[in-house]
PDB file of C-alpha atoms in Angstrom:
ATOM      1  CA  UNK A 933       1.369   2.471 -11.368  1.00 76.00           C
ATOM      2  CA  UNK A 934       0.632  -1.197  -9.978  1.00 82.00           C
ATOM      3  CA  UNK A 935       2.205  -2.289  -7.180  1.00 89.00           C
ATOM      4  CA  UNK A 936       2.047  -5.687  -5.258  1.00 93.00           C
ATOM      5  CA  UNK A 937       2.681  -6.532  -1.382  1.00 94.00           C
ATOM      6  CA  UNK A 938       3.821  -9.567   0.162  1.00 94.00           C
ATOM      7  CA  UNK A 939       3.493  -9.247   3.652  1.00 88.00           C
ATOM      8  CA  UNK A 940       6.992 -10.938   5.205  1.00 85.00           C
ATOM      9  CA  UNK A 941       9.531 -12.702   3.205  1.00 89.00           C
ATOM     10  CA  UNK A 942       9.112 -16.557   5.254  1.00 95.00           C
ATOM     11  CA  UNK A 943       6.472 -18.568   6.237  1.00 96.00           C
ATOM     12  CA  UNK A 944       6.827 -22.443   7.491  1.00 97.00           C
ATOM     13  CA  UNK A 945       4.153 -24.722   7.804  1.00 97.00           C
ATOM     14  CA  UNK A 946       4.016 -28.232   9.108  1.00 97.00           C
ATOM     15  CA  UNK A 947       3.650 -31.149   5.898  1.00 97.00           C
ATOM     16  CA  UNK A 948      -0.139 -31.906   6.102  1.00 97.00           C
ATOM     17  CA  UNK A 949      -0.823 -28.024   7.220  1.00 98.00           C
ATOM     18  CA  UNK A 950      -3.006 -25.079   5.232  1.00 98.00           C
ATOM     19  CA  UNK A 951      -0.515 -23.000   3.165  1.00 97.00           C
ATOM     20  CA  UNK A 952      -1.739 -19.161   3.153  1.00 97.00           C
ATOM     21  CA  UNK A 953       0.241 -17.146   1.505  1.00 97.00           C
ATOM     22  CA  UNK A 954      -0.778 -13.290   1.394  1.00 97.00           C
ATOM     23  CA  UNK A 955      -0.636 -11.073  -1.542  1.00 96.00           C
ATOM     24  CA  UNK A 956      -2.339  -7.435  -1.758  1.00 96.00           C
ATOM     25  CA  UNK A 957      -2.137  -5.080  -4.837  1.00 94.00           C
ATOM     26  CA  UNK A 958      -2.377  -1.731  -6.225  1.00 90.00           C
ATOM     27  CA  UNK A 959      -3.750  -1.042  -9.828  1.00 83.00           C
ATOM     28  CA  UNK A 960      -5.169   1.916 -11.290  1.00 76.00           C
ATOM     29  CA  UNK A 961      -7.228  -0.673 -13.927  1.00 76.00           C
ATOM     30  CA  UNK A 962      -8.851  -4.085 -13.312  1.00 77.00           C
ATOM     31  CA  UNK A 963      -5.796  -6.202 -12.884  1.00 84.00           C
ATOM     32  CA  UNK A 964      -4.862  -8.983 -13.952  1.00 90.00           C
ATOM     33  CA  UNK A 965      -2.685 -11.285 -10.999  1.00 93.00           C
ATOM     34  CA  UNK A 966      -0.423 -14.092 -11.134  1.00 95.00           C
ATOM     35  CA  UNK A 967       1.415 -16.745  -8.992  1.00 97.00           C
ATOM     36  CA  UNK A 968       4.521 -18.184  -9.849  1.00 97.00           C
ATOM     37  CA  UNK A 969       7.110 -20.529  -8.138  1.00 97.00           C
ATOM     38  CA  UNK A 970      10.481 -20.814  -8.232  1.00 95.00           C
ATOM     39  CA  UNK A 971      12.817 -23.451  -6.805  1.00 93.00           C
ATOM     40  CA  UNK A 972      16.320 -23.204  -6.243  1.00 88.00           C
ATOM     41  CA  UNK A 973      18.350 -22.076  -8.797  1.00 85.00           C
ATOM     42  CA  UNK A 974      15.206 -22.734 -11.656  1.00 90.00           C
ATOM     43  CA  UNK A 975      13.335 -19.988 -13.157  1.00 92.00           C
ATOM     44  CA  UNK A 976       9.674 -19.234 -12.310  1.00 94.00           C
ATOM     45  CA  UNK A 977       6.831 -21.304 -13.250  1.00 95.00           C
ATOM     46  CA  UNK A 978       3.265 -19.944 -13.252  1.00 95.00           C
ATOM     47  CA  UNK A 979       0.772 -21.961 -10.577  1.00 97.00           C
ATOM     48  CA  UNK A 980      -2.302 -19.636 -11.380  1.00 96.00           C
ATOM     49  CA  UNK A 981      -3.654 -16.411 -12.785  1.00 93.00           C
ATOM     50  CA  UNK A 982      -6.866 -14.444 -12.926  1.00 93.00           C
ATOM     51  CA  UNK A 983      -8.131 -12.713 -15.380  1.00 87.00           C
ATOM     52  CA  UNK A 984     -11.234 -11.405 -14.766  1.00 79.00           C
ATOM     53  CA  UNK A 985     -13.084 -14.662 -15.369  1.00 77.00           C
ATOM     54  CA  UNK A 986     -14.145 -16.645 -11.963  1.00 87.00           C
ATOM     55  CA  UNK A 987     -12.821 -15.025  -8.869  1.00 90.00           C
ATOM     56  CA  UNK A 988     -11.263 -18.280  -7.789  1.00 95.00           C
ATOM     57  CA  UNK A 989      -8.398 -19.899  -9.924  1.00 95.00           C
ATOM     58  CA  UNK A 990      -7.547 -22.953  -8.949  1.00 96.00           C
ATOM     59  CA  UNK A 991      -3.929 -23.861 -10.573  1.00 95.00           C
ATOM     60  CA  UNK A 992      -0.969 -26.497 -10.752  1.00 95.00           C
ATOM     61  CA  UNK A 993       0.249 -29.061  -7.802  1.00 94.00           C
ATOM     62  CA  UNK A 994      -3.229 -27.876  -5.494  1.00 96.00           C
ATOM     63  CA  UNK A 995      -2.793 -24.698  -4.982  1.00 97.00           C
ATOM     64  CA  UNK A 996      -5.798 -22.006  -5.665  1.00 97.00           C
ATOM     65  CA  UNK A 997      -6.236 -18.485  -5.357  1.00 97.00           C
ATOM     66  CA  UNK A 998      -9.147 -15.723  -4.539  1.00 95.00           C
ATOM     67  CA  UNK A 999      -9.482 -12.515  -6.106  1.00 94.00           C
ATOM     68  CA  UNK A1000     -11.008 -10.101  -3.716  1.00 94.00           C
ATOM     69  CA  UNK A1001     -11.804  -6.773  -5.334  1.00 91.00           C
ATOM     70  CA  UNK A1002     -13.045  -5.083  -1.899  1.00 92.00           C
ATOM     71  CA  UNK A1003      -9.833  -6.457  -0.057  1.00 93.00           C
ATOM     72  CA  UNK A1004      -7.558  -5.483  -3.066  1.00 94.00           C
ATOM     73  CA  UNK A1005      -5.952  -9.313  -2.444  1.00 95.00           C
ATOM     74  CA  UNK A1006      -4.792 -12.333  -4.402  1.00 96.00           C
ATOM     75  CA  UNK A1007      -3.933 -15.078  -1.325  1.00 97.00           C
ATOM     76  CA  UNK A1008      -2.585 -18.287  -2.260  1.00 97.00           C
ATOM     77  CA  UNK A1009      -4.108 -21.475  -0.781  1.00 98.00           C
ATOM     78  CA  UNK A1010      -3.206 -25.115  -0.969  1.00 98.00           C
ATOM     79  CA  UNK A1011      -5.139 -27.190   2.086  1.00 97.00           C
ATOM     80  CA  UNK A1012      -2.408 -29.299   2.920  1.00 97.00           C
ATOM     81  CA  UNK A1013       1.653 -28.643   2.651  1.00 97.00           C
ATOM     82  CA  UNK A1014       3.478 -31.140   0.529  1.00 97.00           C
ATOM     83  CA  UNK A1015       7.608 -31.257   1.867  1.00 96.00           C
ATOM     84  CA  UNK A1016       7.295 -30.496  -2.294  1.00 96.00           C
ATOM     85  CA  UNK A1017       5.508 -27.281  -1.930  1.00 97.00           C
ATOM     86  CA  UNK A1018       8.864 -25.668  -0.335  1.00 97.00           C
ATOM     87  CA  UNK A1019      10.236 -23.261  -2.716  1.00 96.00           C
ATOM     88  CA  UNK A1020      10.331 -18.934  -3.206  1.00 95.00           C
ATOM     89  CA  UNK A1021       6.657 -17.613  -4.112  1.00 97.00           C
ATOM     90  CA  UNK A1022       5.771 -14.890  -6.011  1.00 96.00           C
ATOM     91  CA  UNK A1023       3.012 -12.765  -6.461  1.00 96.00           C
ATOM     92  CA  UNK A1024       3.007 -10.178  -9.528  1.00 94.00           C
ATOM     93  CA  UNK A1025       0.070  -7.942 -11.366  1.00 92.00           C
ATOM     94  CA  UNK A1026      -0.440  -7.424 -15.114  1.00 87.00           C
ATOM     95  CA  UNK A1027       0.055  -3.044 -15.710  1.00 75.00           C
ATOM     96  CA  UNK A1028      -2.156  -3.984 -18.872  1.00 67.00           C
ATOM     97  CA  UNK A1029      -0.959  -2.015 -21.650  1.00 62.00           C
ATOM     98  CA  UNK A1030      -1.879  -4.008 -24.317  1.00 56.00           C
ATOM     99  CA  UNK A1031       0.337  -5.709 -26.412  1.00 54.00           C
ATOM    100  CA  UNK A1032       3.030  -4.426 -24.188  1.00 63.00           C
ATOM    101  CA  UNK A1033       1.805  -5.465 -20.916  1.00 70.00           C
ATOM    102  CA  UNK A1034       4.728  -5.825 -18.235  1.00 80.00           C
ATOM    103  CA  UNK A1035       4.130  -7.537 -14.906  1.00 87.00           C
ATOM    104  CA  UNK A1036       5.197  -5.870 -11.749  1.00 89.00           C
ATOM    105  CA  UNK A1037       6.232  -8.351  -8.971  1.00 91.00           C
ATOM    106  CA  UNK A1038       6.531  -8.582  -4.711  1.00 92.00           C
ATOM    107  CA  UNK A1039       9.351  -9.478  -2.957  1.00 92.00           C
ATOM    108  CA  UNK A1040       8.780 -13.117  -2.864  1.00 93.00           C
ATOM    109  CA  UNK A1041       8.059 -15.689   0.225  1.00 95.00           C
ATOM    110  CA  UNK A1042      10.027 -18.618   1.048  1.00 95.00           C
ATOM    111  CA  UNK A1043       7.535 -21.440   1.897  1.00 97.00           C
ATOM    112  CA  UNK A1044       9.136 -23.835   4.476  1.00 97.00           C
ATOM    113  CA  UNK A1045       7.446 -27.064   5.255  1.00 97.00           C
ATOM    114  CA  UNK A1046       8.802 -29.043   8.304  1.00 96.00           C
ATOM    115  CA  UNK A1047       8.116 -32.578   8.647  1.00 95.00           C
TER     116      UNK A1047
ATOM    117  CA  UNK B1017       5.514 -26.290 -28.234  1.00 81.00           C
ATOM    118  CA  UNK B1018       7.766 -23.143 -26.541  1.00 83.00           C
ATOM    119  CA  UNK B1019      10.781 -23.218 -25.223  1.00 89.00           C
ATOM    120  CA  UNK B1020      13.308 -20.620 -23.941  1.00 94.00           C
ATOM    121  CA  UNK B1021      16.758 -21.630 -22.982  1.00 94.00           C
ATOM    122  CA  UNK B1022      19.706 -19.496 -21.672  1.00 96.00           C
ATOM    123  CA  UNK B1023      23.520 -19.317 -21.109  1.00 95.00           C
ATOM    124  CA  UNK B1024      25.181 -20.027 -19.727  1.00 96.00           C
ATOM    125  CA  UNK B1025      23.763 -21.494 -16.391  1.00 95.00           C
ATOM    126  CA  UNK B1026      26.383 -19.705 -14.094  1.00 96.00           C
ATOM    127  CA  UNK B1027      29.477 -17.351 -14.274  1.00 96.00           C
ATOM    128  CA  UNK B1028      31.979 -15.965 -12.361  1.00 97.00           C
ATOM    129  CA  UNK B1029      33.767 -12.705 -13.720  1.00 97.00           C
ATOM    130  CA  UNK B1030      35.979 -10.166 -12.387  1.00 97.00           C
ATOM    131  CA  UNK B1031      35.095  -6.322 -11.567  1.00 97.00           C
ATOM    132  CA  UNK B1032      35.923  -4.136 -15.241  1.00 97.00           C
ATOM    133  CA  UNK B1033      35.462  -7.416 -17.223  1.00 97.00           C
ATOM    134  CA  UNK B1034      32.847  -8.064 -19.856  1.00 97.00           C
ATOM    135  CA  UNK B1035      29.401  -9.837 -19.986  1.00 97.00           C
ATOM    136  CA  UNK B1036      27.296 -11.426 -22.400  1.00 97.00           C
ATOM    137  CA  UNK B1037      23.778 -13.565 -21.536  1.00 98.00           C
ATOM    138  CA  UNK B1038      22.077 -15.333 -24.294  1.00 97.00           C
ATOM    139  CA  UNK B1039      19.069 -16.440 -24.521  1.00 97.00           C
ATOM    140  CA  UNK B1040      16.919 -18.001 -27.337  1.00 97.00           C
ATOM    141  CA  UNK B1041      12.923 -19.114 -27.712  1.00 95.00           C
ATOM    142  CA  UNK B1042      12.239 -21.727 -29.959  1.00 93.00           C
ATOM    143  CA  UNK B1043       8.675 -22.587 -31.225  1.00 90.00           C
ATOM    144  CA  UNK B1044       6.767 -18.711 -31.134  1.00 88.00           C
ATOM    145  CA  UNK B1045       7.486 -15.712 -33.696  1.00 87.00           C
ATOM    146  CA  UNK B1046       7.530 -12.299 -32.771  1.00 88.00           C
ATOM    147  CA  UNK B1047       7.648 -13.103 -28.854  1.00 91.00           C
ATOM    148  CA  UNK B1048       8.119  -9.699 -26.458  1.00 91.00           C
ATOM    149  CA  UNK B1049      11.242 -10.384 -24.577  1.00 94.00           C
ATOM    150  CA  UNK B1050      12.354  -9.409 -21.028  1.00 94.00           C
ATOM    151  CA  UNK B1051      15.628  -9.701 -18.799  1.00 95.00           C
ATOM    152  CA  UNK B1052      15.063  -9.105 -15.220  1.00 94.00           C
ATOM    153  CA  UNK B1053      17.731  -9.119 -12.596  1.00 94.00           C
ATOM    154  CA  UNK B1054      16.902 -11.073  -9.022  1.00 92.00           C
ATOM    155  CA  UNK B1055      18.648 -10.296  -5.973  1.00 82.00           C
ATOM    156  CA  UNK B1056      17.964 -12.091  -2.664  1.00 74.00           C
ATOM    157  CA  UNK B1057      14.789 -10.291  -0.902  1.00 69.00           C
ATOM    158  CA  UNK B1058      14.507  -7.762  -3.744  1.00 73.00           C
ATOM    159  CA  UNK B1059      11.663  -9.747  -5.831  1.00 84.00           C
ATOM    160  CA  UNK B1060      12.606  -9.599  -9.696  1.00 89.00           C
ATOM    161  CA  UNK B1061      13.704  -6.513 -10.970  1.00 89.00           C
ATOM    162  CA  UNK B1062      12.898  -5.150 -14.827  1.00 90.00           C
ATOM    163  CA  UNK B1063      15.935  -4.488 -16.519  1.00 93.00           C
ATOM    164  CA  UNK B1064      14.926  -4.327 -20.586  1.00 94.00           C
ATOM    165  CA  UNK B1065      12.390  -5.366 -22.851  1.00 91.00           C
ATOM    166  CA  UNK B1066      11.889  -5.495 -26.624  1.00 93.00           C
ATOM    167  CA  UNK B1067       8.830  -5.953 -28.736  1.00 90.00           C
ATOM    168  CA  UNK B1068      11.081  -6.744 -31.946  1.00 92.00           C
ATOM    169  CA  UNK B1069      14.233  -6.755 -33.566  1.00 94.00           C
ATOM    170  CA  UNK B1070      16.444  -3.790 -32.256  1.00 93.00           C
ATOM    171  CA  UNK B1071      13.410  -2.477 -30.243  1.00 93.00           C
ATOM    172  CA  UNK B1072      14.781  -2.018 -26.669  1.00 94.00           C
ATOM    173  CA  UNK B1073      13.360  -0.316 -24.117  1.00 91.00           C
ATOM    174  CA  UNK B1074      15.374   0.019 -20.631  1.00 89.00           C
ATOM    175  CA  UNK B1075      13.624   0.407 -17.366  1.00 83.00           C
ATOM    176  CA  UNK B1076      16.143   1.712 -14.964  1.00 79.00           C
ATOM    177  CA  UNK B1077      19.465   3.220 -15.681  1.00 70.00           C
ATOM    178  CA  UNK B1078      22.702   1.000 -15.149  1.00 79.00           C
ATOM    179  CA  UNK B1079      25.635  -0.286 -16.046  1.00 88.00           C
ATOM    180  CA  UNK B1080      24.061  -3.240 -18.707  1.00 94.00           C
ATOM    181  CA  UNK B1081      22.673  -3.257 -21.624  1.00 95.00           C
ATOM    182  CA  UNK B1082      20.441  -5.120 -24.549  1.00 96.00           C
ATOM    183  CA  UNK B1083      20.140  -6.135 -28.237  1.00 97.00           C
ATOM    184  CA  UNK B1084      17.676  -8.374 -29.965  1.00 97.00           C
ATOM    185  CA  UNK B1085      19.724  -9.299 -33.540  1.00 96.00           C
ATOM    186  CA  UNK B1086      17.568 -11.725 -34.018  1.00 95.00           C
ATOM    187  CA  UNK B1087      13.470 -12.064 -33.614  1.00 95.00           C
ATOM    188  CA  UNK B1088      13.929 -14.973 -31.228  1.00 95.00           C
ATOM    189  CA  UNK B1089      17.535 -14.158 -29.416  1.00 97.00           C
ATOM    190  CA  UNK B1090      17.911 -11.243 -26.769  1.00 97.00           C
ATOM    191  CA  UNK B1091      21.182 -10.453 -25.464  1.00 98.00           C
ATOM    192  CA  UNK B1092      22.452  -8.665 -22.403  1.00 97.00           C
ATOM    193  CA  UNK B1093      25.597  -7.137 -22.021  1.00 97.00           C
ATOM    194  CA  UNK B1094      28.466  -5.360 -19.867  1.00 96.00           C
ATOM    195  CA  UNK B1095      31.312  -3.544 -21.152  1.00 95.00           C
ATOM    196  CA  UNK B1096      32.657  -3.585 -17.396  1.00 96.00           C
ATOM    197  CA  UNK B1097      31.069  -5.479 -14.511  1.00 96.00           C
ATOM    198  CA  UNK B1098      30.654  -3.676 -11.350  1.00 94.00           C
ATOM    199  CA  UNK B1099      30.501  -6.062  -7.618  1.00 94.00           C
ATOM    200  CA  UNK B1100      26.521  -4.706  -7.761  1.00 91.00           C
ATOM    201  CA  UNK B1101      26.056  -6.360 -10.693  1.00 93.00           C
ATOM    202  CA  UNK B1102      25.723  -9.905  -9.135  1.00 93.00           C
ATOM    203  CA  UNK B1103      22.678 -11.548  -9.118  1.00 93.00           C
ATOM    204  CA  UNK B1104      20.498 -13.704 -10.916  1.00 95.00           C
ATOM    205  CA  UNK B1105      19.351 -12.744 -14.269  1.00 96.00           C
ATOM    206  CA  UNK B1106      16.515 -14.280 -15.693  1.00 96.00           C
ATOM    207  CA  UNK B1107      15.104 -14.222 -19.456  1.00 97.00           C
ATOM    208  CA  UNK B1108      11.602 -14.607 -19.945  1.00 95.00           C
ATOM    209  CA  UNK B1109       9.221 -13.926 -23.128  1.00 93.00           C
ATOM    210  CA  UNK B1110       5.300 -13.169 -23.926  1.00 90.00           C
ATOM    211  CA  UNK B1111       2.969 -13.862 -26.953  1.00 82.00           C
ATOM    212  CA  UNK B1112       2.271 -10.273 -28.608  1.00 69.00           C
ATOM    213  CA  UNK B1113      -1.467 -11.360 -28.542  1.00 71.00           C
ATOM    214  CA  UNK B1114      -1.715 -12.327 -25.053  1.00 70.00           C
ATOM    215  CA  UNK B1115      -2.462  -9.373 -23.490  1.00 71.00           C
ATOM    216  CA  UNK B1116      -2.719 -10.436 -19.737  1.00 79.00           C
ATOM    217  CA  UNK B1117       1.260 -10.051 -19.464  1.00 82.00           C
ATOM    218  CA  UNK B1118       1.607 -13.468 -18.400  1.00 89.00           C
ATOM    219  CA  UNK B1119       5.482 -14.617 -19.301  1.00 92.00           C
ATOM    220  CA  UNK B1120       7.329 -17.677 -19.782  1.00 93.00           C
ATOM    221  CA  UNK B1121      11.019 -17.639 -18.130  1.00 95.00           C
ATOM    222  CA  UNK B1122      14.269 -19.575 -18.877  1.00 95.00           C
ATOM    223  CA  UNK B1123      16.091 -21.365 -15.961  1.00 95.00           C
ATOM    224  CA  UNK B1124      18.512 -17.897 -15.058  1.00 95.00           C
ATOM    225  CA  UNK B1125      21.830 -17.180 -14.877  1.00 96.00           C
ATOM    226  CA  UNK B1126      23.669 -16.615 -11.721  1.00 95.00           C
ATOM    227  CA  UNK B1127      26.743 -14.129 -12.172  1.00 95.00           C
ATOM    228  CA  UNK B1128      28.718 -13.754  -9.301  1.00 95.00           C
ATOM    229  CA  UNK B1129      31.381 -10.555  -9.568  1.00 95.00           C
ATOM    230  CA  UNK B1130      34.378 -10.203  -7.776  1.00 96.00           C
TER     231      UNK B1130
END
């Protein structure tokens, strides 16, 4: 069964500041990973995914990812923190069934970004 | 192009009282459709999904339940709400021939029970 990690549930940055946000996951196949954003009261809104094409994705509003097969990881970056950028982020893998595929998801982070 | 759209936006209801979430997707045929349940520092939680009309499959056991009438409109219901039923329920849907699971959600619905 796949299985993703966010490691903490809060992370604030200053507005200008690198944005990290970690993601590891579990899959019995080669996954596929996603990103997705939500802001208050909205649903989610995909930033990025991989699948299986170039290791880094690079998605919406800056923000890029790196698949790392040997580190089992799928971190969100964005260089520098937009007041914007503050919202809940989620990190979710693909269990790849075919047509039937059903994406597992982590807890979430809330991004924070001070002025 | 796709959209997805859901009702209503927020609801209050009383414990023992029934439920019913719509939600539609206009633009695709033949979408696979999902209704997960989000509750705060829980992530998103699979409650049901259906590859076609009256094809529902449940994920965990509990007090709701689904129906697709309709190849674009997915419904989840109560007979009677329980308090742990609150959260925020969110409908999302997938193209069949996509087969990287990525989905497409509507804008939720928060029910509050009391």
């Amino acid at each position: 069964a796949q299985s993703v990690t966010q490691l903490g549930s809060h992370v604030s940055v200053s507005e200008g500041a690198l944005v990290l946000l970690r993601c590891n996951y579990s899959s019995s196949v080669p996954p596929y990973l996603f990103w997705y954003v939500q802001y208050p009261n909205q649903g989610l809104q995909l930033l990025l995914k991989y699948t299986s094409a170039a290791t880094l994705v690079k998605g919406i509003n800056g923000f890029e990812a790196e698949f790392k097969k040997s580190e089992t990881s799928f971190h969100l970056t964005k260089p520098s923190a937009h007041m914007s950028d503050a919202a809940e982020y989620f990190c979710a893998v693909s269990d790849f069934t075919g047509a039937n595929s059903k994406l597992t998801f982590g807890k979430g982070i809330t991004l924070s970004v001070r002025p | 192009s796709q959209t997805i759209h859901q009702w209503p936006a927020t609801l209050v209801q009383p414990v023992g009282s029934p439920l019913s979430l719509e939600c539609t997707v206009e633009g695709t045929s033949n979408p696979n459709l999902y209704w997960y349940r989000q509750a705060a520092g829980r992530g998103l939680q699979l409650l049901f999904y259906s590859v076609g009309i009256g094809q529902i499959s449940s994920e965990v056991p509990q007090n709701l339940s689904a129906s697709r009438p309709q190849d674009r409109q997915f419904i989840l219901s109560s007979k009677k709400l329980l308090l742990s039923d609150s959260g925020f329920y969110l409908c999302a849907w997938s193209v069949e021939e996509d087969n990287t699971g990525e989905l497409f959600f509507g804008e939720g619905s928060r029910l509050t029970v009391l």
